[in-house]
């Protein structure tokens, strides 16, 4: 297109035939549309109303077909009394549609993998001063991603309010601290070593600052997902309520505090477990716990099952399958149907076990 005509264009509108302007304006107003103009004053025949990136020109005498206008909503059931659809006088339809999960789940490609911390090799520079190391190098076909993330310098983090189109995502603080804030979850708070959050799908959040030497472990699905900026919302939200039971995409937000957590006998004899609360918050989609030996000679032998069986040593040492000596930040993935054994646990061993049944 030539520059001249294009630079002359000044926005667009959709012409909507409308037999009752008052009723249509009230209905659209309830959806957050705002009146821009109306005329003539003594007997209105045209009203322009705009909202959500759409401008509608309601015309009493327009001889045009009635359009369908689709509005994307986070939770369609919470809009217009759950009606999902609204018909304006004159036949135009307003459809309320969910913005959808927004991700594609690639086929699972299960494999046995051991990932080693191995000094400073394997780190790559990410955004905002963060360094990344893959803890599931082949990503099991793209179904999962686990990252060891560190921020050597610390300080304010150049983040903005955003959200992720994901199936699930959890963040475990390994060293240092990071200050974060989540939609409807109260004031900003610190994640400290041993603390964990479950970030449910699409929850708005922002990372504010961190200590030098911050290290977190992040695990999510799928490996490739969209991060979307949120321009409409500032955090913390006014209606903040810590511990809020709000459900996001079928999951509740979890803030697990290590300092307040209890170690209890694990399902595996000889081990103690600190349940991170993820299974309860995801209706069993993901289970995550930290394990430590209850005494000398702790050994965990089992057969992996389900989509994911992933472990990561947090401190101490152990031996996987009699041949892999694992230390801090070493991790492993075992495909379903394969037997595995973790033995040779040092007294101070703690390891994170995440399973997706
Ligand atoms: Fe995020």
Short mmCIF file of C-alpha atoms and ligand atoms in Angstrom, two decimals:
data_model
loop_
_atom_site.label_atom_id
_atom_site.label_comp_id
_atom_site.label_asym_id
_atom_site.label_seq_id
_atom_site.Cartn_x
_atom_site.Cartn_y
_atom_site.Cartn_z
CA UNK A 1 0.00 0.00 0.00
CA UNK A 2 1.27 3.50 -0.73
CA UNK A 3 2.32 5.64 2.20
CA UNK A 4 -0.15 8.43 1.40
CA UNK A 5 -3.50 6.64 1.75
CA UNK A 6 -2.24 4.44 4.62
CA UNK A 7 -1.18 7.43 6.68
CA UNK A 8 -4.62 8.95 6.10
CA UNK A 9 -6.44 6.05 7.76
CA UNK A 10 -7.81 6.90 11.18
CA UNK A 11 -9.21 3.75 12.79
CA UNK A 12 -12.11 1.57 11.80
CA UNK A 13 -15.54 0.57 12.95
CA UNK A 14 -17.99 -2.22 12.23
CA UNK A 15 -21.46 -1.12 11.11
CA UNK A 16 -24.11 -2.91 13.17
CA UNK A 17 -27.80 -2.71 12.33
CA UNK A 18 -29.65 -1.93 15.54
CA UNK A 19 -33.39 -1.59 16.10
CA UNK A 20 -33.15 -0.38 19.73
CA UNK A 21 -30.15 1.80 20.54
CA UNK A 22 -30.93 2.18 24.24
CA UNK A 23 -31.15 -1.55 24.82
CA UNK A 24 -28.01 -2.25 22.77
CA UNK A 25 -26.01 0.44 24.58
CA UNK A 26 -27.05 -0.94 27.95
CA UNK A 27 -26.09 -4.49 26.98
CA UNK A 28 -22.72 -3.44 25.57
CA UNK A 29 -22.11 -1.15 28.53
CA UNK A 30 -22.47 -4.14 30.84
CA UNK A 31 -19.60 -5.74 28.91
CA UNK A 32 -17.36 -2.74 29.49
CA UNK A 33 -17.94 -0.91 26.20
CA UNK A 34 -17.99 2.90 26.39
CA UNK A 35 -20.05 5.29 24.35
CA UNK A 36 -17.96 7.44 22.02
CA UNK A 37 -20.64 9.42 20.16
CA UNK A 38 -24.36 9.50 19.55
CA UNK A 39 -26.53 11.60 17.20
CA UNK A 40 -28.80 13.32 16.43
CA UNK A 41 -29.53 14.40 19.99
CA UNK A 42 -33.29 14.74 19.62
CA UNK A 43 -33.81 11.29 18.09
CA UNK A 44 -30.61 9.18 18.12
CA UNK A 45 -30.17 7.03 15.04
CA UNK A 46 -26.43 6.33 15.29
CA UNK A 47 -24.26 5.47 18.30
CA UNK A 48 -20.57 4.59 18.27
CA UNK A 49 -19.42 2.45 21.17
CA UNK A 50 -15.99 0.96 21.74
CA UNK A 51 -14.26 -1.54 23.99
CA UNK A 52 -11.78 -4.43 24.03
CA UNK A 53 -10.16 -3.24 20.79
CA UNK A 54 -13.46 -3.13 18.85
CA UNK A 55 -15.49 -0.10 17.74
CA UNK A 56 -19.11 -0.69 16.81
CA UNK A 57 -21.25 1.79 14.87
CA UNK A 58 -24.83 1.01 15.81
CA UNK A 59 -27.18 2.33 13.09
CA UNK A 60 -30.95 2.22 13.40
CA UNK A 61 -31.52 2.22 9.65
CA UNK A 62 -28.43 0.40 8.38
CA UNK A 63 -29.26 -1.97 5.55
CA UNK A 64 -26.35 -4.35 6.26
CA UNK A 65 -26.23 -7.92 7.56
CA UNK A 66 -25.93 -8.34 11.31
CA UNK A 67 -22.33 -9.31 12.26
CA UNK A 68 -20.96 -11.70 14.84
CA UNK A 69 -18.48 -10.10 17.24
CA UNK A 70 -16.29 -12.45 19.26
CA UNK A 71 -14.87 -11.28 22.57
CA UNK A 72 -12.09 -13.31 24.18
CA UNK A 73 -12.44 -13.67 27.96
CA UNK A 74 -10.32 -15.28 30.65
CA UNK A 75 -13.43 -16.86 32.15
CA UNK A 76 -16.47 -16.63 29.83
CA UNK A 77 -18.72 -18.15 32.49
CA UNK A 78 -18.08 -15.12 34.71
CA UNK A 79 -19.27 -12.62 32.08
CA UNK A 80 -22.86 -11.62 31.25
CA UNK A 81 -24.26 -14.03 33.83
CA UNK A 82 -22.63 -16.96 32.07
CA UNK A 83 -24.71 -16.40 28.94
CA UNK A 84 -21.77 -16.94 26.53
CA UNK A 85 -23.76 -15.14 23.83
CA UNK A 86 -25.77 -11.97 23.61
CA UNK A 87 -28.00 -10.89 20.72
CA UNK A 88 -28.47 -7.19 20.13
CA UNK A 89 -31.79 -5.79 18.89
CA UNK A 90 -31.38 -6.08 15.13
CA UNK A 91 -29.68 -9.47 15.20
CA UNK A 92 -25.96 -8.80 15.78
CA UNK A 93 -24.46 -11.47 18.03
CA UNK A 94 -21.78 -10.92 20.67
CA UNK A 95 -20.03 -14.22 21.41
CA UNK A 96 -17.93 -14.66 24.54
CA UNK A 97 -15.18 -17.20 24.02
CA UNK A 98 -12.46 -18.44 26.36
CA UNK A 99 -8.93 -17.40 25.44
CA UNK A 100 -8.11 -21.11 25.55
CA UNK A 101 -5.23 -22.97 27.08
CA UNK A 102 -2.99 -21.41 24.44
CA UNK A 103 -0.47 -24.21 24.18
CA UNK A 104 0.08 -27.39 22.25
CA UNK A 105 1.26 -30.47 24.04
CA UNK A 106 3.83 -32.33 21.94
CA UNK A 107 3.87 -36.14 21.96
CA UNK A 108 5.85 -37.58 24.85
CA UNK A 109 9.24 -39.05 23.89
CA UNK A 110 10.26 -40.84 27.08
CA UNK A 111 13.95 -41.40 27.69
CA UNK A 112 16.38 -42.19 30.48
CA UNK A 113 18.61 -39.20 31.10
CA UNK A 114 21.07 -38.01 33.70
CA UNK A 115 22.02 -34.34 33.73
CA UNK A 116 25.08 -33.17 35.65
CA UNK A 117 25.85 -29.79 37.11
CA UNK A 118 29.53 -30.05 36.00
CA UNK A 119 30.86 -26.66 37.05
CA UNK A 120 30.26 -23.59 34.96
CA UNK A 121 29.83 -25.46 31.67
CA UNK A 122 26.34 -25.77 30.28
CA UNK A 123 25.09 -22.36 31.41
CA UNK A 124 23.65 -20.07 28.78
CA UNK A 125 22.67 -16.43 29.06
CA UNK A 126 18.93 -15.75 29.18
CA UNK A 127 17.00 -12.52 29.54
CA UNK A 128 17.48 -9.98 32.34
CA UNK A 129 20.84 -11.23 33.61
CA UNK A 130 19.59 -14.77 34.19
CA UNK A 131 21.61 -17.87 33.33
CA UNK A 132 19.99 -21.16 32.42
CA UNK A 133 20.99 -24.79 32.53
CA UNK A 134 18.75 -27.56 31.17
CA UNK A 135 17.87 -30.26 33.69
CA UNK A 136 15.98 -32.37 31.13
CA UNK A 137 18.22 -31.91 28.08
CA UNK A 138 16.02 -33.77 25.58
CA UNK A 139 12.84 -32.32 27.13
CA UNK A 140 11.10 -35.67 26.64
CA UNK A 141 9.96 -34.66 23.17
CA UNK A 142 9.07 -31.13 24.27
CA UNK A 143 6.53 -32.24 26.83
CA UNK A 144 8.58 -30.98 29.82
CA UNK A 145 11.23 -28.45 30.64
CA UNK A 146 13.27 -28.21 33.82
CA UNK A 147 15.77 -25.41 34.25
CA UNK A 148 18.33 -24.54 36.83
CA UNK A 149 18.31 -20.73 36.76
CA UNK A 150 20.81 -18.47 38.51
CA UNK A 151 21.25 -14.73 38.80
CA UNK A 152 24.84 -14.07 39.89
CA UNK A 153 24.51 -10.30 40.29
CA UNK A 154 21.10 -10.02 41.98
CA UNK A 155 19.31 -6.69 42.38
CA UNK A 156 16.13 -5.37 40.74
CA UNK A 157 14.83 -7.64 37.98
CA UNK A 158 13.73 -5.99 34.72
CA UNK A 159 10.42 -7.83 34.62
CA UNK A 160 6.86 -6.71 33.84
CA UNK A 161 3.45 -8.15 34.69
CA UNK A 162 3.05 -11.22 32.52
CA UNK A 163 1.58 -14.70 32.37
CA UNK A 164 2.27 -18.00 30.72
CA UNK A 165 0.13 -20.20 28.48
CA UNK A 166 1.11 -23.44 30.17
CA UNK A 167 -0.18 -26.71 31.51
CA UNK A 168 1.69 -26.28 34.77
CA UNK A 169 4.79 -24.59 36.16
CA UNK A 170 6.49 -24.78 39.52
CA UNK A 171 9.42 -22.84 40.89
CA UNK A 172 11.61 -24.09 43.74
CA UNK A 173 14.03 -21.70 45.42
CA UNK A 174 17.40 -23.38 45.91
CA UNK A 175 19.71 -20.56 47.08
CA UNK A 176 19.33 -16.88 47.88
CA UNK A 177 15.97 -15.18 47.72
CA UNK A 178 13.68 -13.64 45.14
CA UNK A 179 10.82 -11.18 45.68
CA UNK A 180 7.72 -11.96 43.62
CA UNK A 181 4.10 -10.84 43.39
CA UNK A 182 1.08 -12.76 42.11
CA UNK A 183 -2.41 -11.74 41.10
CA UNK A 184 -4.86 -11.96 44.02
CA UNK A 185 -2.24 -13.43 46.33
CA UNK A 186 -1.50 -10.48 48.55
CA UNK A 187 1.56 -8.28 48.86
CA UNK A 188 4.91 -9.16 47.28
CA UNK A 189 6.74 -11.88 49.19
CA UNK A 190 10.12 -13.58 49.34
CA UNK A 191 10.83 -17.06 48.10
CA UNK A 192 13.65 -18.41 50.23
CA UNK A 193 15.65 -21.64 50.07
CA UNK A 194 13.30 -24.62 50.16
CA UNK A 195 10.23 -22.51 49.33
CA UNK A 196 8.20 -23.36 46.26
CA UNK A 197 5.35 -21.85 44.26
CA UNK A 198 2.98 -23.41 41.81
CA UNK A 199 2.16 -20.82 39.16
CA UNK A 200 -1.20 -21.94 37.80
CA UNK A 201 -1.94 -21.38 34.10
CA UNK A 202 -2.35 -17.70 33.21
CA UNK A 203 -1.89 -16.27 36.70
CA UNK A 204 -0.51 -12.75 36.33
CA UNK A 205 2.79 -12.26 38.10
CA UNK A 206 5.99 -10.31 38.26
CA UNK A 207 9.51 -10.86 39.57
CA UNK A 208 10.69 -7.77 41.44
CA UNK A 209 14.21 -8.32 42.79
CA UNK A 210 16.57 -11.00 43.97
CA UNK A 211 19.64 -11.57 46.07
CA UNK A 212 23.06 -12.06 44.50
CA UNK A 213 23.62 -15.73 43.79
CA UNK A 214 19.91 -16.57 43.48
CA UNK A 215 19.34 -20.09 42.21
CA UNK A 216 15.92 -21.53 41.42
CA UNK A 217 14.72 -24.72 39.80
CA UNK A 218 11.80 -24.30 37.44
CA UNK A 219 9.83 -27.17 35.99
CA UNK A 220 6.96 -26.84 33.58
CA UNK A 221 4.98 -28.26 30.69
CA UNK A 222 5.09 -27.92 27.75
CA UNK A 223 8.71 -26.96 27.12
CA UNK A 224 7.80 -24.30 24.56
CA UNK A 225 5.09 -21.95 25.73
CA UNK A 226 4.10 -18.36 25.28
CA UNK A 227 4.85 -15.62 27.77
CA UNK A 228 2.31 -12.83 27.36
CA UNK A 229 2.59 -9.28 28.68
CA UNK A 230 -0.34 -8.03 30.77
CA UNK A 231 -0.96 -4.31 30.26
CA UNK A 232 -4.32 -3.98 32.01
CA UNK A 233 -3.38 -5.11 35.48
CA UNK A 234 -0.95 -3.79 38.07
CA UNK A 235 0.31 -5.88 40.95
CA UNK A 236 -0.41 -6.32 43.77
CA UNK A 237 -4.11 -6.38 42.93
CA UNK A 238 -6.44 -4.33 45.12
CA UNK A 239 -8.61 -7.31 46.00
CA UNK A 240 -5.60 -9.24 47.21
CA UNK A 241 -6.29 -12.05 49.60
CA UNK A 242 -3.36 -14.25 50.63
CA UNK A 243 -4.36 -17.87 50.51
CA UNK A 244 -7.12 -16.96 48.13
CA UNK A 245 -8.87 -20.05 46.85
CA UNK A 246 -9.22 -18.68 43.36
CA UNK A 247 -8.92 -21.30 40.63
CA UNK A 248 -6.87 -20.59 37.53
CA UNK A 249 -7.25 -23.10 34.71
CA UNK A 250 -8.34 -25.77 37.20
CA UNK A 251 -5.42 -25.15 39.59
CA UNK A 252 -4.90 -23.22 42.79
CA UNK A 253 -1.86 -21.08 43.51
CA UNK A 254 0.54 -22.67 46.00
CA UNK A 255 3.09 -20.93 48.17
CA UNK A 256 4.97 -23.58 50.09
CA UNK A 257 7.14 -22.24 52.93
CA UNK A 258 9.94 -24.54 53.98
CA UNK A 259 10.14 -22.93 57.42
CA UNK A 260 6.53 -23.87 58.19
CA UNK A 261 6.58 -27.28 56.51
CA UNK A 262 6.61 -30.64 58.25
CA UNK A 263 8.71 -33.66 57.40
CA UNK A 264 6.61 -36.78 57.50
CA UNK A 265 7.25 -40.45 56.78
CA UNK A 266 7.26 -40.88 53.01
CA UNK A 267 5.33 -43.50 51.09
CA UNK A 268 8.74 -45.13 50.51
CA UNK A 269 10.03 -46.82 53.67
CA UNK A 270 13.17 -45.29 55.09
CA UNK A 271 12.51 -41.78 53.81
CA UNK A 272 10.97 -38.58 55.11
CA UNK A 273 9.06 -36.30 52.77
CA UNK A 274 8.14 -32.63 52.64
CA UNK A 275 5.04 -32.44 50.43
CA UNK A 276 5.06 -29.22 48.40
CA UNK A 277 1.26 -29.19 48.09
CA UNK A 278 1.29 -29.39 44.32
CA UNK A 279 -0.75 -32.59 43.96
CA UNK A 280 -3.61 -31.16 46.00
CA UNK A 281 -3.59 -27.88 44.07
CA UNK A 282 -3.52 -29.50 40.63
CA UNK A 283 -6.09 -32.23 41.35
CA UNK A 284 -3.34 -34.82 41.02
CA UNK A 285 -1.87 -33.61 37.73
CA UNK A 286 1.59 -33.14 39.26
CA UNK A 287 3.11 -34.37 42.50
CA UNK A 288 6.23 -32.76 43.96
CA UNK A 289 8.04 -33.53 47.19
CA UNK A 290 11.44 -33.20 48.79
CA UNK A 291 12.81 -36.45 50.22
CA UNK A 292 15.54 -37.11 52.75
CA UNK A 293 16.73 -40.31 54.41
CA UNK A 294 15.07 -41.17 57.71
CA UNK A 295 18.24 -42.97 58.77
CA UNK A 296 21.30 -44.76 57.47
CA UNK A 297 20.98 -47.06 54.47
CA UNK A 298 17.98 -45.33 52.88
CA UNK A 299 17.34 -46.75 49.44
CA UNK A 300 14.51 -46.07 47.05
CA UNK A 301 13.78 -48.65 44.40
CA UNK A 302 10.80 -48.52 42.12
CA UNK A 303 9.45 -48.63 38.62
CA UNK A 304 8.76 -45.29 36.98
CA UNK A 305 5.20 -44.75 35.83
CA UNK A 306 3.18 -42.10 34.08
CA UNK A 307 4.38 -39.19 31.98
CA UNK A 308 7.26 -38.02 34.12
CA UNK A 309 9.47 -39.32 36.90
CA UNK A 310 12.13 -36.69 37.56
CA UNK A 311 14.55 -36.23 40.42
CA UNK A 312 17.08 -33.56 41.31
CA UNK A 313 19.60 -33.64 44.15
CA UNK A 314 19.37 -30.48 46.26
CA UNK A 315 22.13 -31.28 48.75
CA UNK A 316 24.29 -34.23 49.70
CA UNK A 317 24.96 -37.17 47.42
CA UNK A 318 23.46 -40.45 46.21
CA UNK A 319 23.99 -43.08 43.54
CA UNK A 320 21.48 -43.78 40.80
CA UNK A 321 21.24 -47.32 39.44
CA UNK A 322 24.57 -48.28 40.94
CA UNK A 323 26.59 -46.24 38.48
CA UNK A 324 25.66 -42.54 38.44
CA UNK A 325 27.14 -40.60 41.35
CA UNK A 326 24.83 -37.67 41.89
CA UNK A 327 25.65 -34.46 43.75
CA UNK A 328 24.04 -31.06 44.14
CA UNK A 329 22.01 -29.96 41.11
CA UNK A 330 22.45 -33.27 39.29
CA UNK A 331 19.16 -34.57 37.99
CA UNK A 332 17.65 -37.60 36.28
CA UNK A 333 14.60 -38.66 34.30
CA UNK A 334 13.33 -42.24 34.21
CA UNK A 335 10.83 -43.32 31.53
CA UNK A 336 7.66 -45.20 32.46
CA UNK A 337 8.13 -48.92 32.90
CA UNK A 338 11.84 -48.72 33.76
CA UNK A 339 13.08 -49.79 37.17
CA UNK A 340 15.41 -47.44 39.02
CA UNK A 341 17.21 -47.36 42.34
CA UNK A 342 18.54 -44.47 44.37
CA UNK A 343 20.96 -45.66 47.02
CA UNK A 344 24.20 -44.64 48.74
CA UNK A 345 22.43 -41.64 50.28
CA UNK A 346 24.67 -39.35 52.29
CA UNK A 347 23.25 -38.30 55.67
CA UNK A 348 22.48 -34.76 54.45
CA UNK A 349 20.88 -35.87 51.16
CA UNK A 350 17.79 -33.95 50.07
CA UNK A 351 16.30 -34.43 46.66
CA UNK A 352 13.32 -33.16 44.77
CA UNK A 353 11.03 -35.75 43.18
CA UNK A 354 8.45 -34.59 40.66
CA UNK A 355 6.06 -37.04 39.04
CA UNK A 356 3.26 -36.60 36.55
CA UNK A 357 1.08 -39.69 36.89
FE1 LIG B 1 6.81 -15.86 34.66
#
